[in-house]
Short mmCIF file of C-alpha atoms in Angstrom, two decimals:
data_model
loop_
_atom_site.label_atom_id
_atom_site.label_comp_id
_atom_site.label_asym_id
_atom_site.label_seq_id
_atom_site.Cartn_x
_atom_site.Cartn_y
_atom_site.Cartn_z
CA UNK A 1 -167.65 -92.09 52.99
CA UNK A 2 -166.77 -88.56 51.64
CA UNK A 3 -167.14 -85.58 54.14
CA UNK A 4 -168.03 -82.29 53.51
CA UNK A 5 -165.72 -79.61 54.75
CA UNK A 6 -167.06 -76.42 56.56
CA UNK A 7 -164.94 -73.20 56.92
CA UNK A 8 -165.68 -69.45 57.59
CA UNK A 9 -166.66 -69.51 61.24
CA UNK A 10 -165.44 -67.19 63.74
CA UNK A 11 -166.35 -64.60 66.52
CA UNK A 12 -168.40 -61.68 65.35
CA UNK A 13 -170.34 -59.04 66.94
CA UNK A 14 -174.11 -58.85 67.11
CA UNK A 15 -175.14 -57.15 63.75
CA UNK A 16 -172.22 -58.44 61.85
CA UNK A 17 -171.78 -60.77 59.10
CA UNK A 18 -169.95 -64.01 58.25
CA UNK A 19 -169.84 -66.03 54.94
CA UNK A 20 -169.64 -69.69 55.56
CA UNK A 21 -168.15 -72.28 52.85
CA UNK A 22 -169.09 -75.73 52.33
CA UNK A 23 -166.42 -77.45 50.07
CA UNK A 24 -168.35 -80.20 48.10
CA UNK A 25 -165.84 -81.51 45.67
CA UNK A 26 -167.50 -81.94 42.07
CA UNK A 27 -168.99 -85.33 43.05
CA UNK A 28 -171.67 -83.60 44.79
CA UNK A 29 -172.59 -80.64 42.37
CA UNK A 30 -175.95 -82.46 41.19
CA UNK A 31 -177.11 -83.02 44.87
CA UNK A 32 -179.27 -80.49 47.15
CA UNK A 33 -176.95 -79.29 49.95
CA UNK A 34 -178.57 -78.39 53.38
CA UNK A 35 -177.23 -76.14 56.16
CA UNK A 36 -178.00 -77.13 59.85
CA UNK A 37 -176.82 -75.73 63.00
CA UNK A 38 -176.17 -77.15 66.54
CA UNK A 39 -175.79 -75.27 69.70
CA UNK A 40 -174.23 -77.01 73.01
CA UNK A 41 -176.94 -79.24 74.67
CA UNK A 42 -179.49 -78.79 71.72
CA UNK A 43 -180.53 -81.21 68.93
CA UNK A 44 -179.17 -80.20 65.53
CA UNK A 45 -181.70 -78.08 63.57
CA UNK A 46 -182.36 -77.13 60.00
CA UNK A 47 -181.14 -73.60 58.66
CA UNK A 48 -181.66 -74.01 55.08
CA UNK A 49 -181.24 -76.01 51.81
CA UNK A 50 -180.40 -75.04 48.19
CA UNK A 51 -181.71 -77.09 45.28
CA UNK A 52 -179.54 -79.21 42.99
CA UNK A 53 -179.34 -76.49 40.11
CA UNK A 54 -179.04 -73.61 42.81
CA UNK A 55 -182.16 -72.38 41.52
CA UNK A 56 -184.42 -72.30 44.83
CA UNK A 57 -183.69 -71.96 48.23
CA UNK A 58 -185.56 -72.67 51.60
CA UNK A 59 -185.07 -71.33 54.81
CA UNK A 60 -186.28 -71.92 58.58
CA UNK A 61 -188.15 -68.88 59.80
CA UNK A 62 -185.44 -67.84 62.27
CA UNK A 63 -182.99 -67.13 59.49
CA UNK A 64 -185.32 -65.60 56.73
CA UNK A 65 -184.31 -62.19 55.57
CA UNK A 66 -180.86 -62.57 57.32
CA UNK A 67 -179.32 -65.65 55.62
CA UNK A 68 -178.66 -66.53 51.93
CA UNK A 69 -177.49 -69.74 50.60
CA UNK A 70 -175.94 -69.80 47.03
CA UNK A 71 -173.64 -72.12 45.25
CA UNK A 72 -170.92 -71.95 42.65
CA UNK A 73 -170.45 -75.22 40.93
CA UNK A 74 -167.48 -74.02 39.30
CA UNK A 75 -165.48 -74.08 42.28
CA UNK A 76 -167.49 -76.80 44.04
CA UNK A 77 -168.61 -74.70 46.85
CA UNK A 78 -172.02 -73.79 48.76
CA UNK A 79 -172.04 -70.46 50.52
CA UNK A 80 -174.08 -69.47 53.60
CA UNK A 81 -174.14 -65.59 53.68
CA UNK A 82 -175.05 -64.78 57.36
CA UNK A 83 -176.23 -61.10 57.96
CA UNK A 84 -177.48 -59.14 60.78
CA UNK A 85 -176.20 -61.93 63.18
CA UNK A 86 -177.59 -62.41 66.76
CA UNK A 87 -176.34 -64.02 70.03
CA UNK A 88 -178.82 -66.76 69.45
CA UNK A 89 -176.90 -67.75 66.18
CA UNK A 90 -174.18 -69.19 68.07
CA UNK A 91 -173.71 -72.75 67.04
CA UNK A 92 -171.53 -75.16 65.06
CA UNK A 93 -172.66 -74.97 61.57
CA UNK A 94 -172.66 -78.27 59.17
CA UNK A 95 -173.44 -78.69 55.76
CA UNK A 96 -174.44 -82.07 54.24
CA UNK A 97 -175.85 -83.73 51.15
CA UNK A 98 -179.47 -84.50 50.68
CA UNK A 99 -179.94 -88.12 50.14
CA UNK A 100 -182.32 -88.66 47.01
CA UNK A 101 -185.55 -89.49 48.67
CA UNK A 102 -184.73 -88.16 51.82
CA UNK A 103 -186.17 -85.10 53.73
CA UNK A 104 -185.09 -81.62 52.88
CA UNK A 105 -185.62 -80.42 55.95
CA UNK A 106 -184.51 -83.09 58.80
CA UNK A 107 -180.97 -83.91 59.44
CA UNK A 108 -181.93 -87.93 59.11
CA UNK A 109 -182.28 -87.02 55.40
CA UNK A 110 -178.72 -86.15 54.62
CA UNK A 111 -175.30 -87.95 54.43
CA UNK A 112 -171.72 -87.09 54.22
CA UNK A 113 -171.78 -84.27 57.17
CA UNK A 114 -168.72 -82.28 57.81
CA UNK A 115 -167.13 -81.66 61.31
CA UNK A 116 -168.67 -78.37 61.23
CA UNK A 117 -167.62 -74.66 61.72
CA UNK A 118 -168.10 -72.66 65.00
CA UNK A 119 -169.83 -69.26 64.96
CA UNK A 120 -170.02 -67.31 68.04
CA UNK A 121 -171.93 -63.98 68.25
CA UNK A 122 -171.18 -61.92 71.22
CA UNK A 123 -170.20 -58.34 72.06
#
């Protein structure tokens, strides 16, 4: 199955910003895309999702006001803008394609997972 490709991770100081990219390819431009993250020893958790049109987004409480998801279908890319980063944001970040009829907020509702991009927030 086709995988999405995440990029843009790296090392950043607390309070800094990063923009992650998710290369979807054109075949997924009419699907909702989700962002998840997983820290070592922890379960994968929901970060946020963007609708098929890009007109609506939903976020988990711990990133509201700091993270923004957007999409640019002209370049087949979904973005996760991460501002005011905190050490507890350290994780591998993944994007995935929401399965029609699947949960918007749980990993089991998504397919085509990428290999992730690592974000480390440390001083």
